[in-house]
mmCIF file of C-alpha atoms in Angstrom:
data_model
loop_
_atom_site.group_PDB
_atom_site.id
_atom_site.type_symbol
_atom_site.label_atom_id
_atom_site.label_comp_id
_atom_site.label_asym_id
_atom_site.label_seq_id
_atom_site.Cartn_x
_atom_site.Cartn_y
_atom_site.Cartn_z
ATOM 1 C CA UNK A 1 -12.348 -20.790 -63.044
ATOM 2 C CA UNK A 2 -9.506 -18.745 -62.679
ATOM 3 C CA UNK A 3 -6.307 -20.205 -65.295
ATOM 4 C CA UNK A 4 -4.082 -17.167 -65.902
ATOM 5 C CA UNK A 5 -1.157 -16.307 -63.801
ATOM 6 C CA UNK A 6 -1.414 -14.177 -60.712
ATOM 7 C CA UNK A 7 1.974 -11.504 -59.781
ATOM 8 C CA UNK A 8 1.560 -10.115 -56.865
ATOM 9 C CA UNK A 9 3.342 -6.387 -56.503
ATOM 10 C CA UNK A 10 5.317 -6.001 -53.579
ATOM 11 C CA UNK A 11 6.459 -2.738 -52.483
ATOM 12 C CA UNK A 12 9.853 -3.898 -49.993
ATOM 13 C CA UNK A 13 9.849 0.297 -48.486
ATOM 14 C CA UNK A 14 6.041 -0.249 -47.971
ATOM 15 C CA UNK A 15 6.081 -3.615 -46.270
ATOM 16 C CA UNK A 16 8.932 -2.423 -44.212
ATOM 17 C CA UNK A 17 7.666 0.456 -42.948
ATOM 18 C CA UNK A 18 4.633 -1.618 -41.641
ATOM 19 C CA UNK A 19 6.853 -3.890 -40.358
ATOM 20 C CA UNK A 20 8.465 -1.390 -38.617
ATOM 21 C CA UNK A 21 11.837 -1.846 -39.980
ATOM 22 C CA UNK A 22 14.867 0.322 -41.130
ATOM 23 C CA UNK A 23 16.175 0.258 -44.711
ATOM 24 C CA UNK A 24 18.038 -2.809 -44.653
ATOM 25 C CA UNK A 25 15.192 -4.671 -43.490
ATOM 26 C CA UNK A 26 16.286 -5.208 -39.897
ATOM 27 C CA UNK A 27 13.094 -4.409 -37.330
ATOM 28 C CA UNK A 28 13.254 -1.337 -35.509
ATOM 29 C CA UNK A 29 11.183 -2.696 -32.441
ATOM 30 C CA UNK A 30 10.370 -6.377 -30.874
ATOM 31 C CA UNK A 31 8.344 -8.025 -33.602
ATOM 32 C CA UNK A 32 7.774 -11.882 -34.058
ATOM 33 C CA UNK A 33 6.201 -12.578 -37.285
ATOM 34 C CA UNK A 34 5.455 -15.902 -38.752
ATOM 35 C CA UNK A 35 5.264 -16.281 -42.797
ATOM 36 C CA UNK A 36 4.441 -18.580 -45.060
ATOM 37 C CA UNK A 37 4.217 -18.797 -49.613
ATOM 38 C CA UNK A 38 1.605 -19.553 -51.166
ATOM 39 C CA UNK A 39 1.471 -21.297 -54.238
ATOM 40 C CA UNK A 40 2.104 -18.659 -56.676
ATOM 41 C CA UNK A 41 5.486 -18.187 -54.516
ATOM 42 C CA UNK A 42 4.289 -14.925 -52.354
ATOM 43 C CA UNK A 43 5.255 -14.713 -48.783
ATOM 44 C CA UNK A 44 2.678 -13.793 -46.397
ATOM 45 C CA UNK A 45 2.548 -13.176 -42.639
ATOM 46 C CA UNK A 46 0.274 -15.513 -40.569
ATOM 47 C CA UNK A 47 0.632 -14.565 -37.538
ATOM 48 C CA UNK A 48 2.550 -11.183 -36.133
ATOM 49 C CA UNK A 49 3.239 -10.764 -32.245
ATOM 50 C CA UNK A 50 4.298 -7.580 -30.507
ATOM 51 C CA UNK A 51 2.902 -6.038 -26.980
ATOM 52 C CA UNK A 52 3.176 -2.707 -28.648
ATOM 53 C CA UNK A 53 1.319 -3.411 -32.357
ATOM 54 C CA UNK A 54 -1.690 -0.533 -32.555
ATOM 55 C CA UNK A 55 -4.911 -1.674 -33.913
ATOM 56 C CA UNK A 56 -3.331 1.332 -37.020
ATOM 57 C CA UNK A 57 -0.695 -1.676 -37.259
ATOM 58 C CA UNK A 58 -3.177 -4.497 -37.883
ATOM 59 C CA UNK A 59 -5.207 -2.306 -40.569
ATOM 60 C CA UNK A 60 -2.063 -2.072 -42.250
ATOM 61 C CA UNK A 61 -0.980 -5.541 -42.348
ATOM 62 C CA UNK A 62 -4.288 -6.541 -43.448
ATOM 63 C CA UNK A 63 -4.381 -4.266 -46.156
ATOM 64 C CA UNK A 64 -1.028 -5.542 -47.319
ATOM 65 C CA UNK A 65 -1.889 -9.354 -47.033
ATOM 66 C CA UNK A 66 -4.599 -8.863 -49.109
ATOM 67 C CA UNK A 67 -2.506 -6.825 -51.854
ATOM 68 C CA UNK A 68 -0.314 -9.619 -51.828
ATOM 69 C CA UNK A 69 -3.500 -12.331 -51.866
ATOM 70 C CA UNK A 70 -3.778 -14.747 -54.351
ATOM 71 C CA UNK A 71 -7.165 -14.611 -56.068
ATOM 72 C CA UNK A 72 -7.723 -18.516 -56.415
ATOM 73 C CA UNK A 73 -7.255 -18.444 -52.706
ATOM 74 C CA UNK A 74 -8.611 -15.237 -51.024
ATOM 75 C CA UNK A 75 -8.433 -14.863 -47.533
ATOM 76 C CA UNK A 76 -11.040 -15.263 -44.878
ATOM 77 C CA UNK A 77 -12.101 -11.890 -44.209
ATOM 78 C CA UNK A 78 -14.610 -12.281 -41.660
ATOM 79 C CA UNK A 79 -11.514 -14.256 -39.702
ATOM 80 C CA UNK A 80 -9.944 -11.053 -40.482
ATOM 81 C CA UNK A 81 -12.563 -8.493 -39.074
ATOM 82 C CA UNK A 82 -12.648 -11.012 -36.035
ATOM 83 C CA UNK A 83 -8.840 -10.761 -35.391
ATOM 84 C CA UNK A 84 -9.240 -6.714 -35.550
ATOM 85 C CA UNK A 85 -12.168 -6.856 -33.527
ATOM 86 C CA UNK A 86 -10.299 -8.741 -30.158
ATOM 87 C CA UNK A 87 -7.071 -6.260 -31.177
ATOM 88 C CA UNK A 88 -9.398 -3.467 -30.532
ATOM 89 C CA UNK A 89 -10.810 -5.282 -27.454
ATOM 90 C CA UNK A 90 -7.624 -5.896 -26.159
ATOM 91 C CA UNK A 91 -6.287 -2.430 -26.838
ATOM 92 C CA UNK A 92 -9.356 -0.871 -25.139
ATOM 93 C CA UNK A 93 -9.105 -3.046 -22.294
ATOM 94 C CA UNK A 94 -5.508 -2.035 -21.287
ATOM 95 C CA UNK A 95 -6.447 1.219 -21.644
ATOM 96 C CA UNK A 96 -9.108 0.847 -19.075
ATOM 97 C CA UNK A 97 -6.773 -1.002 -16.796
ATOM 98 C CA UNK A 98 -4.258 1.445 -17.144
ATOM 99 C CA UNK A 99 -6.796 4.194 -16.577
ATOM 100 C CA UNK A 100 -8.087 2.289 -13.503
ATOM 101 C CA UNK A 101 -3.982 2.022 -12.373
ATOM 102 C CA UNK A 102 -3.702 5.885 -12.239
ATOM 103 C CA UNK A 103 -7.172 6.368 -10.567
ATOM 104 C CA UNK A 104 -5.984 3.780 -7.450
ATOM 105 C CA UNK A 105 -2.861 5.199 -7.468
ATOM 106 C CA UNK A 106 -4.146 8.767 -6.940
ATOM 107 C CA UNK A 107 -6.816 8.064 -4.835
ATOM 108 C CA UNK A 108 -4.340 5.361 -2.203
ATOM 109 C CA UNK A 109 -2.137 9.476 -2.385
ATOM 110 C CA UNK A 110 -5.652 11.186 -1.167
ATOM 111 C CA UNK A 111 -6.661 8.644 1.713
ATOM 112 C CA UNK A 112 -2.811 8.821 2.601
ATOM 113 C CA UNK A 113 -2.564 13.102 2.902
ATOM 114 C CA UNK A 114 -6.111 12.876 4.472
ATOM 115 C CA UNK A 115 -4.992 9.851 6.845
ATOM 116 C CA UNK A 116 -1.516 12.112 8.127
ATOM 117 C CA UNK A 117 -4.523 13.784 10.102
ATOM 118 C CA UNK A 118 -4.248 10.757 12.334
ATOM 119 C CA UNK A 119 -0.813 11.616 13.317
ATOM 120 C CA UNK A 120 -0.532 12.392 17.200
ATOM 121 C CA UNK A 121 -4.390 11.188 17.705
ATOM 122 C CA UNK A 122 -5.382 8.404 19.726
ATOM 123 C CA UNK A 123 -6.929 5.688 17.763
ATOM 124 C CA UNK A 124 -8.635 2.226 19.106
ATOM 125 C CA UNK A 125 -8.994 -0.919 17.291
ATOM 126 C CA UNK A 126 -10.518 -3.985 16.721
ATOM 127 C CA UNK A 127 -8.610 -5.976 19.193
ATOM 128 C CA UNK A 128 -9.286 -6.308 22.889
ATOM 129 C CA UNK A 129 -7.123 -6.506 25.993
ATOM 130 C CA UNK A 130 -7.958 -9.374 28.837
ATOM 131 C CA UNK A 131 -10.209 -7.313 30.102
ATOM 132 C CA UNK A 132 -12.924 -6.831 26.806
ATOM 133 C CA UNK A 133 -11.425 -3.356 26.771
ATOM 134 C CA UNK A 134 -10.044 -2.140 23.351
ATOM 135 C CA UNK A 135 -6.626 -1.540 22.632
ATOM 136 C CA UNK A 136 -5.975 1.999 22.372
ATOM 137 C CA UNK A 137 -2.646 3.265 20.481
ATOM 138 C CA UNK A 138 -0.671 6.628 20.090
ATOM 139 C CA UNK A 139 -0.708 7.054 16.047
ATOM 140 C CA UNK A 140 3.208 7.488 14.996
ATOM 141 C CA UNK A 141 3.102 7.776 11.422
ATOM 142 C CA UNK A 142 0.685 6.678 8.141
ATOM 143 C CA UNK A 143 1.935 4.690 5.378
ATOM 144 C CA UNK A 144 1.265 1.958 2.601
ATOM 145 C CA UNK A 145 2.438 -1.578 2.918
ATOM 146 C CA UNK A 146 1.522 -3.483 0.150
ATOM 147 C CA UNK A 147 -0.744 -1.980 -0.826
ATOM 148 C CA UNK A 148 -2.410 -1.451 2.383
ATOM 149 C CA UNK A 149 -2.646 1.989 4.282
ATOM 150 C CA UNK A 150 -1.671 1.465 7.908
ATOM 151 C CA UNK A 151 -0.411 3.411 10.734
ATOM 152 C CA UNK A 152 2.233 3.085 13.243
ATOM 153 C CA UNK A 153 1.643 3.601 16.508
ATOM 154 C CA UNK A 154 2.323 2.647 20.506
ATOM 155 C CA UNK A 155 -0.077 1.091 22.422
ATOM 156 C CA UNK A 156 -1.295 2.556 25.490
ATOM 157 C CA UNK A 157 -1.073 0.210 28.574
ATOM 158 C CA UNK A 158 -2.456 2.284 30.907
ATOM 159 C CA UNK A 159 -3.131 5.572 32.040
ATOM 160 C CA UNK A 160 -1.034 6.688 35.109
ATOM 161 C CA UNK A 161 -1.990 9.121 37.840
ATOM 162 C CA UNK A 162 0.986 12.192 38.446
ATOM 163 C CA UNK A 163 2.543 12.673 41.654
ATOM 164 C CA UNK A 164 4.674 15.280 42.277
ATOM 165 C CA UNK A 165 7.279 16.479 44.642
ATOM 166 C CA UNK A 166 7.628 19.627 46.659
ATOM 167 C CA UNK A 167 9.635 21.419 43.828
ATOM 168 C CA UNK A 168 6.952 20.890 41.553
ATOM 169 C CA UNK A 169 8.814 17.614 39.470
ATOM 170 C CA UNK A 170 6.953 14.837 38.846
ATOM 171 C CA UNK A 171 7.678 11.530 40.629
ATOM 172 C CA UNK A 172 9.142 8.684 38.647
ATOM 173 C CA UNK A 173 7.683 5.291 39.661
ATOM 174 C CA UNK A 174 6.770 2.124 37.639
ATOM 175 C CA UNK A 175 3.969 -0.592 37.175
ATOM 176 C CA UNK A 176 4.980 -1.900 40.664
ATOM 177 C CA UNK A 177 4.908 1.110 42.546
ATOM 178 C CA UNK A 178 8.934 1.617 42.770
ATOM 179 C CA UNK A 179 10.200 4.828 43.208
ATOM 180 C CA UNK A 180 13.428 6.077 41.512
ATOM 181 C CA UNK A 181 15.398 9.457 41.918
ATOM 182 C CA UNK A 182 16.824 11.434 39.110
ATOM 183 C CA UNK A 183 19.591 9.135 37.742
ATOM 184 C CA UNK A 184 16.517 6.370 37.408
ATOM 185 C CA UNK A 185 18.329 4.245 40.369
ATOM 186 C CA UNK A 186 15.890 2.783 42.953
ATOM 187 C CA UNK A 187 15.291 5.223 46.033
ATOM 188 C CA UNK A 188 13.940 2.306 48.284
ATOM 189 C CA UNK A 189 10.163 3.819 48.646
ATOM 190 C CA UNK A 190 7.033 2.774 47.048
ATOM 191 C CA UNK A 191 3.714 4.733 46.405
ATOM 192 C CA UNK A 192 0.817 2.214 47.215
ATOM 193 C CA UNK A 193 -1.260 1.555 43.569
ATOM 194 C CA UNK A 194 -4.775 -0.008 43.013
ATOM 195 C CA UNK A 195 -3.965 -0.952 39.834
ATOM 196 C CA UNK A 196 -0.874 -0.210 37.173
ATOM 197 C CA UNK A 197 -0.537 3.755 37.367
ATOM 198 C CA UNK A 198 -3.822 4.212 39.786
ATOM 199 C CA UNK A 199 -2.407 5.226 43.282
ATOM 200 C CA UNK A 200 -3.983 5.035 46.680
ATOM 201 C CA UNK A 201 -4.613 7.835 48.822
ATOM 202 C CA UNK A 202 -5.082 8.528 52.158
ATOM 203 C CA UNK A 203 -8.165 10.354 54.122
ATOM 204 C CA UNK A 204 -6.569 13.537 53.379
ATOM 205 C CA UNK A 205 -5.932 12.949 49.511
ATOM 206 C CA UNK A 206 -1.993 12.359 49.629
ATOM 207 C CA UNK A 207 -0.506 9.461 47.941
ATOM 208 C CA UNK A 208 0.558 6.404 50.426
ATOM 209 C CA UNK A 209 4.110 5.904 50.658
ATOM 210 C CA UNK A 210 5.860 3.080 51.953
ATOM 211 C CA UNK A 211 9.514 3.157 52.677
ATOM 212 C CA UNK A 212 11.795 0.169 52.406
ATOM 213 C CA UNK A 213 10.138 -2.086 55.164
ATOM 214 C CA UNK A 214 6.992 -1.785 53.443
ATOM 215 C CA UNK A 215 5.929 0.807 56.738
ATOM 216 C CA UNK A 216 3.793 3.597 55.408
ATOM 217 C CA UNK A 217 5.715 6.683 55.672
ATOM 218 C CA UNK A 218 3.626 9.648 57.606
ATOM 219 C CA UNK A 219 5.318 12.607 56.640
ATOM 220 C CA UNK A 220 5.920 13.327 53.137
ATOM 221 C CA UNK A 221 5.744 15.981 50.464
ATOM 222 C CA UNK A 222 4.751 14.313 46.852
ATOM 223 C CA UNK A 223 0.974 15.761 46.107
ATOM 224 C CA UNK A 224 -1.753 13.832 43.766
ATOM 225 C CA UNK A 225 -3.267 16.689 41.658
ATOM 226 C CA UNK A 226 -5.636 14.306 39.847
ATOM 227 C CA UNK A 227 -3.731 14.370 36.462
ATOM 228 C CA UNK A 228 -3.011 11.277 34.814
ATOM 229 C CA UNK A 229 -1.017 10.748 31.642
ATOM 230 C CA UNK A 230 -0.375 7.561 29.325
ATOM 231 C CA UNK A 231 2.016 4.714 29.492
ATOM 232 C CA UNK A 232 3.217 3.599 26.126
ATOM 233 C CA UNK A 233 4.534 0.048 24.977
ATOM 234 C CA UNK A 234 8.310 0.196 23.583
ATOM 235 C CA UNK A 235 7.365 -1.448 20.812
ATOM 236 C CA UNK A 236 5.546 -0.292 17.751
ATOM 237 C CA UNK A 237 2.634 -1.866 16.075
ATOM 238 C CA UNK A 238 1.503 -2.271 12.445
ATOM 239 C CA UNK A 239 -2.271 -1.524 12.233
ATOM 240 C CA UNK A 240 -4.613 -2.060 9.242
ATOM 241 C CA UNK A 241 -6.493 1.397 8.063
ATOM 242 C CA UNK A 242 -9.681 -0.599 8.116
ATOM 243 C CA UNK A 243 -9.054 -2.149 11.246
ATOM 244 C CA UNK A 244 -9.607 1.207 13.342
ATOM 245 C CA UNK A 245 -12.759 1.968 14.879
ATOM 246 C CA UNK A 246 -12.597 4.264 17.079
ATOM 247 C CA UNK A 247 -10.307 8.190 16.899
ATOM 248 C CA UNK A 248 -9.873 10.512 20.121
#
C-alpha cells in the first residue's frame, strides 16, 4: 500500500496552452471546463465542453490529467479510451455531414444549370383540367424554394386559331368570340367559336362573323390560315421539379 506523499508537477504555460489560453490564464476560445481536487489538493478537469475541441485536444488533456493523477487513485483509462473513441466518432461524423452538405449543395447547382434548359419549353404536369386533360404550362424561370427545385410558369388555357385581316394583322377577339379594334375597345362583331379559341367556318373556309344583331355578316375580309397559337393564364404558378411529366 502506497503511504508516502504524492506532488504532482504542474506546468501553468503547459496546461494553458492546452487549455487554449493566453498568458494570464484567460481562454482564448469558448471553453467550459468543470474541475475538481483530489485529495492530495490537485485540481483536475472532469469534464471539458467546446464545439471546436479536436480529438489532438482530448489526447492532450488526457495526457495532462494523468500527469497530474494521483497514484492511490488512478484514473479509469478504459473510460478514457471510450471518451476518445465517441470524440473521434463524433468528429468523423461531422465531417461526413459536412462532406455530404457540399455534395447536395453542388449537385441542387447542377440539376439547377441543367434545369434553365426548361426555360421557354412547354412542360405538362401531374394535374388535370375538367376534362382528364393535363395541364400544360409555358416554363418562365427555374429556381429553389426550400430546398425544392421548381419552375415558374403560365398555364396554357387553350390554344386559339389566328384570323387575320386584309392588311395581314391578326384579329383580336376573346374566349367569347368578341371582337375589338386596335385601342382594345369593343367593335360590335363576333367571330362564331366551337369552343374557347376554335372558330367556325363556313363552306368556303372563312371564319363566321356576326355583327351586332347576332346576323352573320356575308361579306368580309378576315382569313383563317389554320395557325393557332396559345392563350396564357395571368397568373403564374409554382410547380414542383418532380411533379413534371411530360416536356414539348
Amino acid at each position: 500500500m502506497y503511504t508516502g506523499n504524492y506532488t504532482g508537477t504542474y506546468d501553468e504555460s503547459k496546461y494553458n496552452q492546452i487549455k487554449n489560453r493566453d498568458n494570464d490564464g484567460y481562454t482564448t476560445r469558448t471553453v467550459k471546463t468543470n474541475s475538481a481536487t483530489d485529495a492530495s489538493g490537485n485540481s483536475y478537469t472532469t469534464s471539458v465542453s467546446n464545439d471546436k475541441l479536436t480529438n489532438n485536444d482530448f489526447l492532450n488533456l488526457m495526457i495532462q490529467e494523468l500527469k497530474l493523477q494521483d497514484p492511490t487513485k488512478p484514473m479509469d483509462s478504459q473510460r478514457m479510451m471510450d471518451s476518445q473513441l465517441q470524440m473521434s466518432t463524433m468528429e468523423t461524423n461531422r465531417a461526413m455531414a459536412a462532406s455530404m452538405e457540399k455534395l447536395v449543395a453542388t449537385f441542387n447547382q447542377t440539376s439547377l444549370s441543367n434545369a434553365t434548359n426548361l426555360i421557354g419549353k412547354n412542360v405538362e404536369d401531374v394535374n388535370t383540367d375538367e376534362n382528364g386533360v393535363s395541364k400544360a404550362y409555358s416554363v418562365l424561370s427555374v429556381e429553389t424554394l426550400n430546398g425544392e427545385m421548381v419552375v415558374k410558369a403560365r398555364q396554357i388555357l387553350y390554344y386559339e386559331d389566328v384570323v387575320k385581316d386584309a392588311d395581314g394583322n391578326r384579329l383580336a377577339y376573346d374566349a367569347n368570340g368578341f371582337i375589338y379594334n386596335e385601342d382594345g375597345e369593343k367593335t360590335g362583331q363576333k367571330i362564331v367559336l366551337k369552343n374557347p379559341g376554335e372558330i367556325a367556318v363556313d363552306e368556303d373556309g372563312k371564319p363566321v362573323i356576326l355583327d351586332e344583331n347576332d346576323e352573320e355578316v356575308a361579306e368580309h375580309d378576315f382569313v383563317y390560315e389554320g395557325m393557332t397559337t396559345p392563350v396564357y393564364s395571368s397568373e403564374i404558378s409554382t410547380i414542383p421539379f418532380e411533379n413534371i411529366t411530360k416536356v414539348f
